[in-house]
PDB file of N, CA, C and O in Angstrom:
ATOM      1  N   UNK H   1      95.662  67.913 112.397  1.00 57.00           N
ATOM      2  CA  UNK H   1      94.974  66.955 111.625  1.00 57.00           C
ATOM      3  C   UNK H   1      94.661  65.757 112.554  1.00 57.00           C
ATOM      4  O   UNK H   1      95.563  65.273 113.193  1.00 57.00           O
ATOM      5  N   UNK H   2      93.478  65.305 112.570  1.00 82.00           N
ATOM      6  CA  UNK H   2      93.125  64.237 113.421  1.00 82.00           C
ATOM      7  C   UNK H   2      93.576  62.840 112.884  1.00 82.00           C
ATOM      8  O   UNK H   2      93.827  62.796 111.696  1.00 82.00           O
ATOM      9  N   UNK H   3      93.693  61.862 113.744  1.00 79.00           N
ATOM     10  CA  UNK H   3      94.196  60.601 113.346  1.00 79.00           C
ATOM     11  C   UNK H   3      93.475  59.961 112.181  1.00 79.00           C
ATOM     12  O   UNK H   3      94.087  59.375 111.345  1.00 79.00           O
ATOM     13  N   UNK H   4      92.141  60.089 112.153  1.00 77.00           N
ATOM     14  CA  UNK H   4      91.283  59.446 111.181  1.00 77.00           C
ATOM     15  C   UNK H   4      91.801  60.005 109.748  1.00 77.00           C
ATOM     16  O   UNK H   4      91.813  59.319 108.752  1.00 77.00           O
ATOM     17  N   UNK H   5      92.009  61.330 109.713  1.00 82.00           N
ATOM     18  CA  UNK H   5      92.391  61.983 108.446  1.00 82.00           C
ATOM     19  C   UNK H   5      93.820  61.598 108.145  1.00 82.00           C
ATOM     20  O   UNK H   5      94.073  61.470 106.885  1.00 82.00           O
ATOM     21  N   UNK H   6      94.653  61.362 109.107  1.00 86.00           N
ATOM     22  CA  UNK H   6      96.006  61.015 108.810  1.00 86.00           C
ATOM     23  C   UNK H   6      96.078  59.665 108.138  1.00 86.00           C
ATOM     24  O   UNK H   6      96.779  59.343 107.159  1.00 86.00           O
ATOM     25  N   UNK H   7      95.213  58.737 108.703  1.00 82.00           N
ATOM     26  CA  UNK H   7      95.079  57.452 108.197  1.00 82.00           C
ATOM     27  C   UNK H   7      94.550  57.427 106.677  1.00 82.00           C
ATOM     28  O   UNK H   7      95.154  56.697 105.893  1.00 82.00           O
ATOM     29  N   UNK H   8      93.497  58.175 106.497  1.00 83.00           N
ATOM     30  CA  UNK H   8      92.901  58.421 105.190  1.00 83.00           C
ATOM     31  C   UNK H   8      93.942  58.843 104.232  1.00 83.00           C
ATOM     32  O   UNK H   8      94.060  58.375 103.042  1.00 83.00           O
ATOM     33  N   UNK H   9      94.688  59.892 104.569  1.00 86.00           N
ATOM     34  CA  UNK H   9      95.783  60.498 103.717  1.00 86.00           C
ATOM     35  C   UNK H   9      96.887  59.462 103.343  1.00 86.00           C
ATOM     36  O   UNK H   9      97.345  59.315 102.232  1.00 86.00           O
ATOM     37  N   UNK H  10      97.244  58.684 104.403  1.00 86.00           N
ATOM     38  CA  UNK H  10      98.229  57.518 104.189  1.00 86.00           C
ATOM     39  C   UNK H  10      97.708  56.541 103.216  1.00 86.00           C
ATOM     40  O   UNK H  10      98.373  55.945 102.354  1.00 86.00           O
ATOM     41  N   UNK H  11      96.450  56.161 103.462  1.00 85.00           N
ATOM     42  CA  UNK H  11      95.767  55.218 102.602  1.00 85.00           C
ATOM     43  C   UNK H  11      95.788  55.691 101.171  1.00 85.00           C
ATOM     44  O   UNK H  11      95.939  54.976 100.227  1.00 85.00           O
ATOM     45  N   UNK H  12      95.450  56.957 100.987  1.00 87.00           N
ATOM     46  CA  UNK H  12      95.383  57.557  99.663  1.00 87.00           C
ATOM     47  C   UNK H  12      96.731  57.563  98.937  1.00 87.00           C
ATOM     48  O   UNK H  12      96.766  57.165  97.758  1.00 87.00           O
ATOM     49  N   UNK H  13      97.829  57.736  99.715  1.00 88.00           N
ATOM     50  CA  UNK H  13      99.207  57.684  99.124  1.00 88.00           C
ATOM     51  C   UNK H  13      99.418  56.185  98.667  1.00 88.00           C
ATOM     52  O   UNK H  13     100.056  56.050  97.606  1.00 88.00           O
ATOM     53  N   UNK H  14      99.012  55.238  99.445  1.00 87.00           N
ATOM     54  CA  UNK H  14      99.242  53.817  99.125  1.00 87.00           C
ATOM     55  C   UNK H  14      98.472  53.470  97.912  1.00 87.00           C
ATOM     56  O   UNK H  14      98.842  52.674  97.000  1.00 87.00           O
ATOM     57  N   UNK H  15      97.314  54.058  97.731  1.00 88.00           N
ATOM     58  CA  UNK H  15      96.368  53.754  96.677  1.00 88.00           C
ATOM     59  C   UNK H  15      96.906  54.285  95.333  1.00 88.00           C
ATOM     60  O   UNK H  15      96.700  53.548  94.271  1.00 88.00           O
ATOM     61  N   UNK H  16      97.593  55.374  95.396  1.00 89.00           N
ATOM     62  CA  UNK H  16      98.129  55.823  94.038  1.00 89.00           C
ATOM     63  C   UNK H  16      99.576  55.599  93.792  1.00 89.00           C
ATOM     64  O   UNK H  16     100.172  55.798  92.789  1.00 89.00           O
ATOM     65  N   UNK H  17     100.315  54.984  94.879  1.00 90.00           N
ATOM     66  CA  UNK H  17     101.662  54.727  94.741  1.00 90.00           C
ATOM     67  C   UNK H  17     102.488  55.875  95.189  1.00 90.00           C
ATOM     68  O   UNK H  17     102.034  57.009  95.348  1.00 90.00           O
ATOM     69  N   UNK H  18     103.784  55.632  95.535  1.00 90.00           N
ATOM     70  CA  UNK H  18     104.684  56.685  96.049  1.00 90.00           C
ATOM     71  C   UNK H  18     106.056  56.363  95.887  1.00 90.00           C
ATOM     72  O   UNK H  18     106.454  55.186  95.506  1.00 90.00           O
ATOM     73  N   UNK H  19     106.964  57.310  96.089  1.00 91.00           N
ATOM     74  CA  UNK H  19     108.376  57.036  96.080  1.00 91.00           C
ATOM     75  C   UNK H  19     108.946  57.272  97.428  1.00 91.00           C
ATOM     76  O   UNK H  19     108.481  58.200  98.121  1.00 91.00           O
ATOM     77  N   UNK H  20     109.953  56.508  97.811  1.00 91.00           N
ATOM     78  CA  UNK H  20     110.562  56.710  99.030  1.00 91.00           C
ATOM     79  C   UNK H  20     112.156  56.655  98.848  1.00 91.00           C
ATOM     80  O   UNK H  20     112.687  56.023  98.065  1.00 91.00           O
ATOM     81  N   UNK H  21     112.826  57.446  99.742  1.00 95.00           N
ATOM     82  CA  UNK H  21     114.275  57.558  99.716  1.00 95.00           C
ATOM     83  C   UNK H  21     114.867  57.015 100.977  1.00 95.00           C
ATOM     84  O   UNK H  21     114.301  57.312 102.046  1.00 95.00           O
ATOM     85  N   UNK H  22     115.915  56.330 100.939  1.00 95.00           N
ATOM     86  CA  UNK H  22     116.702  55.838 102.013  1.00 95.00           C
ATOM     87  C   UNK H  22     118.157  56.327 102.092  1.00 95.00           C
ATOM     88  O   UNK H  22     118.746  56.015 100.936  1.00 95.00           O
ATOM     89  N   UNK H  23     118.667  56.900 103.081  1.00 96.00           N
ATOM     90  CA  UNK H  23     119.997  57.396 103.004  1.00 96.00           C
ATOM     91  C   UNK H  23     120.738  56.555 103.961  1.00 96.00           C
ATOM     92  O   UNK H  23     120.442  56.375 105.169  1.00 96.00           O
ATOM     93  N   UNK H  24     122.000  56.051 103.486  1.00 96.00           N
ATOM     94  CA  UNK H  24     122.867  55.261 104.295  1.00 96.00           C
ATOM     95  C   UNK H  24     124.154  55.967 104.322  1.00 96.00           C
ATOM     96  O   UNK H  24     124.667  56.328 103.310  1.00 96.00           O
ATOM     97  N   UNK H  25     124.710  56.260 105.523  1.00 96.00           N
ATOM     98  CA  UNK H  25     125.972  57.000 105.620  1.00 96.00           C
ATOM     99  C   UNK H  25     126.974  56.185 106.457  1.00 96.00           C
ATOM    100  O   UNK H  25     126.545  55.610 107.494  1.00 96.00           O
ATOM    101  N   UNK H  26     128.147  56.194 106.045  1.00 96.00           N
ATOM    102  CA  UNK H  26     129.262  55.566 106.791  1.00 96.00           C
ATOM    103  C   UNK H  26     130.236  56.578 107.184  1.00 96.00           C
ATOM    104  O   UNK H  26     130.642  57.463 106.428  1.00 96.00           O
ATOM    105  N   UNK H  27     130.660  56.432 108.475  1.00 95.00           N
ATOM    106  CA  UNK H  27     131.651  57.391 109.081  1.00 95.00           C
ATOM    107  C   UNK H  27     132.803  56.649 109.491  1.00 95.00           C
ATOM    108  O   UNK H  27     132.815  55.483 109.859  1.00 95.00           O
ATOM    109  N   UNK H  28     133.968  57.424 109.595  1.00 95.00           N
ATOM    110  CA  UNK H  28     135.244  56.876 110.118  1.00 95.00           C
ATOM    111  C   UNK H  28     135.836  57.975 110.978  1.00 95.00           C
ATOM    112  O   UNK H  28     135.620  59.163 110.778  1.00 95.00           O
ATOM    113  N   UNK H  29     136.592  57.576 112.003  1.00 93.00           N
ATOM    114  CA  UNK H  29     137.252  58.495 112.868  1.00 93.00           C
ATOM    115  C   UNK H  29     138.688  58.763 112.287  1.00 93.00           C
ATOM    116  O   UNK H  29     139.547  57.862 112.004  1.00 93.00           O
ATOM    117  N   UNK H  30     138.910  60.091 112.007  1.00 92.00           N
ATOM    118  CA  UNK H  30     140.127  60.553 111.541  1.00 92.00           C
ATOM    119  C   UNK H  30     140.549  61.691 112.355  1.00 92.00           C
ATOM    120  O   UNK H  30     139.854  62.684 112.500  1.00 92.00           O
ATOM    121  N   UNK H  31     141.765  61.647 112.932  1.00 91.00           N
ATOM    122  CA  UNK H  31     142.273  62.785 113.729  1.00 91.00           C
ATOM    123  C   UNK H  31     141.310  63.001 114.953  1.00 91.00           C
ATOM    124  O   UNK H  31     141.186  64.071 115.348  1.00 91.00           O
ATOM    125  N   UNK H  32     140.733  62.004 115.494  1.00 91.00           N
ATOM    126  CA  UNK H  32     139.816  62.167 116.682  1.00 91.00           C
ATOM    127  C   UNK H  32     138.441  62.700 116.264  1.00 91.00           C
ATOM    128  O   UNK H  32     137.628  62.986 117.203  1.00 91.00           O
ATOM    129  N   UNK H  33     138.086  62.883 114.948  1.00 93.00           N
ATOM    130  CA  UNK H  33     136.826  63.429 114.524  1.00 93.00           C
ATOM    131  C   UNK H  33     136.099  62.416 113.604  1.00 93.00           C
ATOM    132  O   UNK H  33     136.801  61.721 112.863  1.00 93.00           O
ATOM    133  N   UNK H  34     134.819  62.355 113.623  1.00 93.00           N
ATOM    134  CA  UNK H  34     134.003  61.653 112.701  1.00 93.00           C
ATOM    135  C   UNK H  34     134.019  62.295 111.289  1.00 93.00           C
ATOM    136  O   UNK H  34     133.843  63.515 111.243  1.00 93.00           O
ATOM    137  N   UNK H  35     134.305  61.501 110.264  1.00 95.00           N
ATOM    138  CA  UNK H  35     134.290  62.072 108.964  1.00 95.00           C
ATOM    139  C   UNK H  35     133.461  61.149 108.076  1.00 95.00           C
ATOM    140  O   UNK H  35     133.574  60.000 108.095  1.00 95.00           O
ATOM    141  N   UNK H  36     132.534  61.765 107.279  1.00 94.00           N
ATOM    142  CA  UNK H  36     131.642  61.030 106.310  1.00 94.00           C
ATOM    143  C   UNK H  36     132.573  60.449 105.280  1.00 94.00           C
ATOM    144  O   UNK H  36     133.266  61.165 104.592  1.00 94.00           O
ATOM    145  N   UNK H  37     132.555  59.144 105.118  1.00 94.00           N
ATOM    146  CA  UNK H  37     133.354  58.595 104.080  1.00 94.00           C
ATOM    147  C   UNK H  37     132.559  57.984 102.903  1.00 94.00           C
ATOM    148  O   UNK H  37     133.041  57.832 101.826  1.00 94.00           O
ATOM    149  N   UNK H  38     131.393  57.675 103.155  1.00 96.00           N
ATOM    150  CA  UNK H  38     130.543  57.170 102.124  1.00 96.00           C
ATOM    151  C   UNK H  38     128.986  57.420 102.418  1.00 96.00           C
ATOM    152  O   UNK H  38     128.594  57.367 103.488  1.00 96.00           O
ATOM    153  N   UNK H  39     128.350  57.905 101.374  1.00 96.00           N
ATOM    154  CA  UNK H  39     126.900  58.241 101.448  1.00 96.00           C
ATOM    155  C   UNK H  39     126.151  57.611 100.218  1.00 96.00           C
ATOM    156  O   UNK H  39     126.602  57.793  99.087  1.00 96.00           O
ATOM    157  N   UNK H  40     125.132  56.903 100.553  1.00 96.00           N
ATOM    158  CA  UNK H  40     124.452  56.146  99.486  1.00 96.00           C
ATOM    159  C   UNK H  40     122.883  56.527  99.640  1.00 96.00           C
ATOM    160  O   UNK H  40     122.284  56.340 100.727  1.00 96.00           O
ATOM    161  N   UNK H  41     122.301  57.044  98.599  1.00 96.00           N
ATOM    162  CA  UNK H  41     120.903  57.267  98.579  1.00 96.00           C
ATOM    163  C   UNK H  41     120.171  56.329  97.642  1.00 96.00           C
ATOM    164  O   UNK H  41     120.494  56.251  96.448  1.00 96.00           O
ATOM    165  N   UNK H  42     119.182  55.546  98.179  1.00 96.00           N
ATOM    166  CA  UNK H  42     118.472  54.622  97.400  1.00 96.00           C
ATOM    167  C   UNK H  42     117.092  55.137  97.358  1.00 96.00           C
ATOM    168  O   UNK H  42     116.395  55.481  98.276  1.00 96.00           O
ATOM    169  N   UNK H  43     116.487  55.144  96.123  1.00 96.00           N
ATOM    170  CA  UNK H  43     115.155  55.580  95.814  1.00 96.00           C
ATOM    171  C   UNK H  43     114.354  54.423  95.395  1.00 96.00           C
ATOM    172  O   UNK H  43     114.802  53.643  94.501  1.00 96.00           O
ATOM    173  N   UNK H  44     113.212  54.163  96.006  1.00 93.00           N
ATOM    174  CA  UNK H  44     112.355  53.031  95.690  1.00 93.00           C
ATOM    175  C   UNK H  44     110.978  53.642  95.195  1.00 93.00           C
ATOM    176  O   UNK H  44     110.425  54.557  95.822  1.00 93.00           O
ATOM    177  N   UNK H  45     110.461  53.018  94.200  1.00 93.00           N
ATOM    178  CA  UNK H  45     109.113  53.257  93.729  1.00 93.00           C
ATOM    179  C   UNK H  45     108.157  52.223  94.297  1.00 93.00           C
ATOM    180  O   UNK H  45     108.334  51.013  94.051  1.00 93.00           O
ATOM    181  N   UNK H  46     107.209  52.662  94.974  1.00 90.00           N
ATOM    182  CA  UNK H  46     106.135  51.734  95.561  1.00 90.00           C
ATOM    183  C   UNK H  46     105.013  51.882  94.623  1.00 90.00           C
ATOM    184  O   UNK H  46     104.373  52.898  94.595  1.00 90.00           O
ATOM    185  N   UNK H  47     104.528  50.728  94.057  1.00 91.00           N
ATOM    186  CA  UNK H  47     103.465  50.680  93.107  1.00 91.00           C
ATOM    187  C   UNK H  47     102.166  50.895  93.934  1.00 91.00           C
ATOM    188  O   UNK H  47     102.009  50.746  95.116  1.00 91.00           O
ATOM    189  N   UNK H  48     101.132  51.319  93.159  1.00 91.00           N
ATOM    190  CA  UNK H  48      99.794  51.475  93.711  1.00 91.00           C
ATOM    191  C   UNK H  48      99.248  50.164  94.321  1.00 91.00           C
ATOM    192  O   UNK H  48      99.514  49.061  93.836  1.00 91.00           O
ATOM    193  N   UNK H  49      98.537  50.352  95.403  1.00 88.00           N
ATOM    194  CA  UNK H  49      98.024  49.170  96.133  1.00 88.00           C
ATOM    195  C   UNK H  49      96.540  49.097  95.870  1.00 88.00           C
ATOM    196  O   UNK H  49      95.795  49.971  96.345  1.00 88.00           O
ATOM    197  N   UNK H  50      96.077  47.972  95.282  1.00 87.00           N
ATOM    198  CA  UNK H  50      94.735  47.853  94.857  1.00 87.00           C
ATOM    199  C   UNK H  50      93.757  47.702  96.094  1.00 87.00           C
ATOM    200  O   UNK H  50      92.617  48.071  96.036  1.00 87.00           O
ATOM    201  N   UNK H  51      94.306  47.094  97.169  1.00 88.00           N
ATOM    202  CA  UNK H  51      93.449  46.876  98.321  1.00 88.00           C
ATOM    203  C   UNK H  51      93.177  48.227  98.945  1.00 88.00           C
ATOM    204  O   UNK H  51      92.104  48.544  99.488  1.00 88.00           O
ATOM    205  N   UNK H  52      94.115  49.232  98.877  1.00 86.00           N
ATOM    206  CA  UNK H  52      93.937  50.611  99.420  1.00 86.00           C
ATOM    207  C   UNK H  52      93.002  51.290  98.563  1.00 86.00           C
ATOM    208  O   UNK H  52      92.093  52.055  99.190  1.00 86.00           O
ATOM    209  N   UNK H  53      93.040  51.112  97.240  1.00 85.00           N
ATOM    210  CA  UNK H  53      91.999  51.671  96.383  1.00 85.00           C
ATOM    211  C   UNK H  53      90.576  51.243  96.756  1.00 85.00           C
ATOM    212  O   UNK H  53      89.572  51.966  96.989  1.00 85.00           O
ATOM    213  N   UNK H  54      90.489  49.896  96.938  1.00 85.00           N
ATOM    214  CA  UNK H  54      89.158  49.256  97.293  1.00 85.00           C
ATOM    215  C   UNK H  54      88.676  49.877  98.665  1.00 85.00           C
ATOM    216  O   UNK H  54      87.541  50.134  98.801  1.00 85.00           O
ATOM    217  N   UNK H  55      89.634  49.948  99.635  1.00 84.00           N
ATOM    218  CA  UNK H  55      89.107  50.434 100.906  1.00 84.00           C
ATOM    219  C   UNK H  55      88.693  51.913 100.863  1.00 84.00           C
ATOM    220  O   UNK H  55      87.650  52.313 101.521  1.00 84.00           O
ATOM    221  N   UNK H  56      89.327  52.714 100.017  1.00 82.00           N
ATOM    222  CA  UNK H  56      88.904  54.103  99.843  1.00 82.00           C
ATOM    223  C   UNK H  56      87.617  54.173  99.168  1.00 82.00           C
ATOM    224  O   UNK H  56      86.668  54.945  99.699  1.00 82.00           O
ATOM    225  N   UNK H  57      87.427  53.393  98.153  1.00 81.00           N
ATOM    226  CA  UNK H  57      86.066  53.367  97.515  1.00 81.00           C
ATOM    227  C   UNK H  57      84.968  52.880  98.410  1.00 81.00           C
ATOM    228  O   UNK H  57      83.860  53.441  98.419  1.00 81.00           O
ATOM    229  N   UNK H  58      85.354  51.828  99.166  1.00 77.00           N
ATOM    230  CA  UNK H  58      84.334  51.300 100.036  1.00 77.00           C
ATOM    231  C   UNK H  58      84.059  52.258 101.246  1.00 77.00           C
ATOM    232  O   UNK H  58      82.927  52.223 101.781  1.00 77.00           O
ATOM    233  N   UNK H  59      84.951  53.098 101.621  1.00 73.00           N
ATOM    234  CA  UNK H  59      84.697  54.008 102.740  1.00 73.00           C
ATOM    235  C   UNK H  59      83.578  54.991 102.349  1.00 73.00           C
ATOM    236  O   UNK H  59      82.797  55.296 103.258  1.00 73.00           O
ATOM    237  N   UNK H  60      83.507  55.324 101.175  1.00 67.00           N
ATOM    238  CA  UNK H  60      82.346  56.246 100.761  1.00 67.00           C
ATOM    239  C   UNK H  60      81.095  55.466 100.860  1.00 67.00           C
ATOM    240  O   UNK H  60      80.019  56.029 101.425  1.00 67.00           O
ATOM    241  N   UNK H  61      81.000  54.273 100.536  1.00 61.00           N
ATOM    242  CA  UNK H  61      79.781  53.503 100.675  1.00 61.00           C
ATOM    243  C   UNK H  61      79.479  53.110 102.102  1.00 61.00           C
ATOM    244  O   UNK H  61      78.373  53.157 102.572  1.00 61.00           O
ATOM    245  N   UNK H  62      80.518  52.838 102.863  1.00 58.00           N
ATOM    246  CA  UNK H  62      80.299  52.475 104.288  1.00 58.00           C
ATOM    247  C   UNK H  62      79.887  53.650 105.134  1.00 58.00           C
ATOM    248  O   UNK H  62      79.286  53.416 106.288  1.00 58.00           O
ATOM    249  N   UNK H  63      80.121  54.821 104.755  1.00 66.00           N
ATOM    250  CA  UNK H  63      79.742  55.975 105.651  1.00 66.00           C
ATOM    251  C   UNK H  63      78.294  56.065 105.816  1.00 66.00           C
ATOM    252  O   UNK H  63      77.793  56.584 106.822  1.00 66.00           O
ATOM    253  N   UNK H  64      77.409  55.472 104.916  1.00 66.00           N
ATOM    254  CA  UNK H  64      75.979  55.536 105.039  1.00 66.00           C
ATOM    255  C   UNK H  64      75.451  54.115 105.418  1.00 66.00           C
ATOM    256  O   UNK H  64      74.195  53.944 105.458  1.00 66.00           O
ATOM    257  N   UNK H  65      76.299  53.171 105.749  1.00 67.00           N
ATOM    258  CA  UNK H  65      75.885  51.762 106.031  1.00 67.00           C
ATOM    259  C   UNK H  65      75.293  51.587 107.446  1.00 67.00           C
ATOM    260  O   UNK H  65      75.628  52.481 108.396  1.00 67.00           O
ATOM    261  N   UNK H  66      74.483  50.683 107.628  1.00 76.00           N
ATOM    262  CA  UNK H  66      73.892  50.332 108.966  1.00 76.00           C
ATOM    263  C   UNK H  66      74.964  49.636 109.823  1.00 76.00           C
ATOM    264  O   UNK H  66      75.891  49.138 109.323  1.00 76.00           O
ATOM    265  N   UNK H  67      74.674  49.549 111.080  1.00 78.00           N
ATOM    266  CA  UNK H  67      75.558  48.805 111.999  1.00 78.00           C
ATOM    267  C   UNK H  67      75.729  47.419 111.509  1.00 78.00           C
ATOM    268  O   UNK H  67      76.843  46.799 111.667  1.00 78.00           O
ATOM    269  N   UNK H  68      74.657  46.679 111.020  1.00 83.00           N
ATOM    270  CA  UNK H  68      74.786  45.270 110.681  1.00 83.00           C
ATOM    271  C   UNK H  68      75.616  45.195 109.361  1.00 83.00           C
ATOM    272  O   UNK H  68      76.476  44.310 109.381  1.00 83.00           O
ATOM    273  N   UNK H  69      75.457  46.102 108.456  1.00 77.00           N
ATOM    274  CA  UNK H  69      76.250  46.054 107.326  1.00 77.00           C
ATOM    275  C   UNK H  69      77.713  46.311 107.673  1.00 77.00           C
ATOM    276  O   UNK H  69      78.700  45.642 106.987  1.00 77.00           O
ATOM    277  N   UNK H  70      78.034  47.266 108.612  1.00 74.00           N
ATOM    278  CA  UNK H  70      79.369  47.481 108.990  1.00 74.00           C
ATOM    279  C   UNK H  70      80.021  46.305 109.615  1.00 74.00           C
ATOM    280  O   UNK H  70      81.152  45.940 109.448  1.00 74.00           O
ATOM    281  N   UNK H  71      79.245  45.570 110.507  1.00 81.00           N
ATOM    282  CA  UNK H  71      79.680  44.357 111.072  1.00 81.00           C
ATOM    283  C   UNK H  71      80.045  43.242 110.053  1.00 81.00           C
ATOM    284  O   UNK H  71      80.989  42.582 110.124  1.00 81.00           O
ATOM    285  N   UNK H  72      79.177  43.079 109.024  1.00 84.00           N
ATOM    286  CA  UNK H  72      79.453  42.129 108.011  1.00 84.00           C
ATOM    287  C   UNK H  72      80.700  42.526 107.229  1.00 84.00           C
ATOM    288  O   UNK H  72      81.598  41.638 106.855  1.00 84.00           O
ATOM    289  N   UNK H  73      80.861  43.812 106.871  1.00 78.00           N
ATOM    290  CA  UNK H  73      82.031  44.235 106.199  1.00 78.00           C
ATOM    291  C   UNK H  73      83.294  44.017 106.984  1.00 78.00           C
ATOM    292  O   UNK H  73      84.329  43.603 106.515  1.00 78.00           O
ATOM    293  N   UNK H  74      83.186  44.292 108.342  1.00 80.00           N
ATOM    294  CA  UNK H  74      84.300  44.062 109.252  1.00 80.00           C
ATOM    295  C   UNK H  74      84.823  42.609 109.157  1.00 80.00           C
ATOM    296  O   UNK H  74      85.956  42.206 109.129  1.00 80.00           O
ATOM    297  N   UNK H  75      83.846  41.694 109.273  1.00 86.00           N
ATOM    298  CA  UNK H  75      84.110  40.265 109.328  1.00 86.00           C
ATOM    299  C   UNK H  75      84.742  39.889 107.927  1.00 86.00           C
ATOM    300  O   UNK H  75      85.673  39.060 107.884  1.00 86.00           O
ATOM    301  N   UNK H  76      84.241  40.460 106.895  1.00 85.00           N
ATOM    302  CA  UNK H  76      84.766  40.119 105.594  1.00 85.00           C
ATOM    303  C   UNK H  76      86.237  40.549 105.452  1.00 85.00           C
ATOM    304  O   UNK H  76      87.128  39.820 104.925  1.00 85.00           O
ATOM    305  N   UNK H  77      86.609  41.695 105.972  1.00 80.00           N
ATOM    306  CA  UNK H  77      87.918  42.206 105.931  1.00 80.00           C
ATOM    307  C   UNK H  77      88.839  41.543 106.778  1.00 80.00           C
ATOM    308  O   UNK H  77      89.996  41.165 106.386  1.00 80.00           O
ATOM    309  N   UNK H  78      88.374  41.093 107.896  1.00 82.00           N
ATOM    310  CA  UNK H  78      89.219  40.275 108.819  1.00 82.00           C
ATOM    311  C   UNK H  78      89.612  38.974 108.113  1.00 82.00           C
ATOM    312  O   UNK H  78      90.656  38.429 108.153  1.00 82.00           O
ATOM    313  N   UNK H  79      88.548  38.320 107.470  1.00 85.00           N
ATOM    314  CA  UNK H  79      88.744  37.108 106.767  1.00 85.00           C
ATOM    315  C   UNK H  79      89.872  37.309 105.607  1.00 85.00           C
ATOM    316  O   UNK H  79      90.705  36.438 105.373  1.00 85.00           O
ATOM    317  N   UNK H  80      89.732  38.369 104.979  1.00 80.00           N
ATOM    318  CA  UNK H  80      90.715  38.640 103.856  1.00 80.00           C
ATOM    319  C   UNK H  80      91.977  38.850 104.354  1.00 80.00           C
ATOM    320  O   UNK H  80      93.054  38.228 103.768  1.00 80.00           O
ATOM    321  N   UNK H  81      92.238  39.487 105.530  1.00 80.00           N
ATOM    322  CA  UNK H  81      93.548  39.671 106.057  1.00 80.00           C
ATOM    323  C   UNK H  81      94.122  38.412 106.527  1.00 80.00           C
ATOM    324  O   UNK H  81      95.269  38.131 106.346  1.00 80.00           O
ATOM    325  N   UNK H  82      93.339  37.503 107.143  1.00 80.00           N
ATOM    326  CA  UNK H  82      93.894  36.200 107.607  1.00 80.00           C
ATOM    327  C   UNK H  82      94.297  35.373 106.430  1.00 80.00           C
ATOM    328  O   UNK H  82      95.263  34.675 106.515  1.00 80.00           O
ATOM    329  N   UNK H  83      93.460  35.467 105.275  1.00 79.00           N
ATOM    330  CA  UNK H  83      93.912  34.730 104.186  1.00 79.00           C
ATOM    331  C   UNK H  83      95.233  35.158 103.638  1.00 79.00           C
ATOM    332  O   UNK H  83      96.078  34.445 103.128  1.00 79.00           O
ATOM    333  N   UNK H  84      95.433  36.518 103.604  1.00 72.00           N
ATOM    334  CA  UNK H  84      96.711  37.088 103.113  1.00 72.00           C
ATOM    335  C   UNK H  84      97.917  36.733 103.906  1.00 72.00           C
ATOM    336  O   UNK H  84      98.878  36.478 103.482  1.00 72.00           O
ATOM    337  N   UNK H  85      97.645  36.626 105.336  1.00 67.00           N
ATOM    338  CA  UNK H  85      98.820  36.294 106.179  1.00 67.00           C
ATOM    339  C   UNK H  85      99.187  34.855 106.087  1.00 67.00           C
ATOM    340  O   UNK H  85     100.312  34.528 106.436  1.00 67.00           O
ATOM    341  N   UNK H  86      98.261  33.977 105.600  1.00 63.00           N
ATOM    342  CA  UNK H  86      98.521  32.468 105.446  1.00 63.00           C
ATOM    343  C   UNK H  86      99.329  32.185 104.198  1.00 63.00           C
ATOM    344  O   UNK H  86     100.070  31.234 104.146  1.00 63.00           O
ATOM    345  N   UNK H  87      99.409  33.184 103.215  1.00 53.00           N
ATOM    346  CA  UNK H  87     100.147  32.943 101.948  1.00 53.00           C
ATOM    347  C   UNK H  87     101.570  33.013 102.154  1.00 53.00           C
ATOM    348  O   UNK H  87     102.184  33.495 102.898  1.00 53.00           O
TER     349      UNK H  87
END
C-alpha cells in the first residue's frame, strides 16, 4: 500500500473514531529471573474527528480542482492549523 493510501486510511479511522489499547506491565526479579507481577490494560475510545471528516469530503472536491484552487485551499488549511495551535 502506498503512503498516500495509508494516510487516507488513517484519516478515515480518525473521521469515524476508534478505540486503542495500552498495556502496562511491571516486572520484578525473583530467584534471578524476571517475573510479571502486574499487568494493566487500558482501553480508550477516541471520538470521531470532524476535521478529518471535512478533509475526506474536501479531498473528493479537490481532486478535480485547479492549481490556483489548490493553492487557496492550502493557505486556508495552514491558517486553520495556526489558529488551532494558538489556542
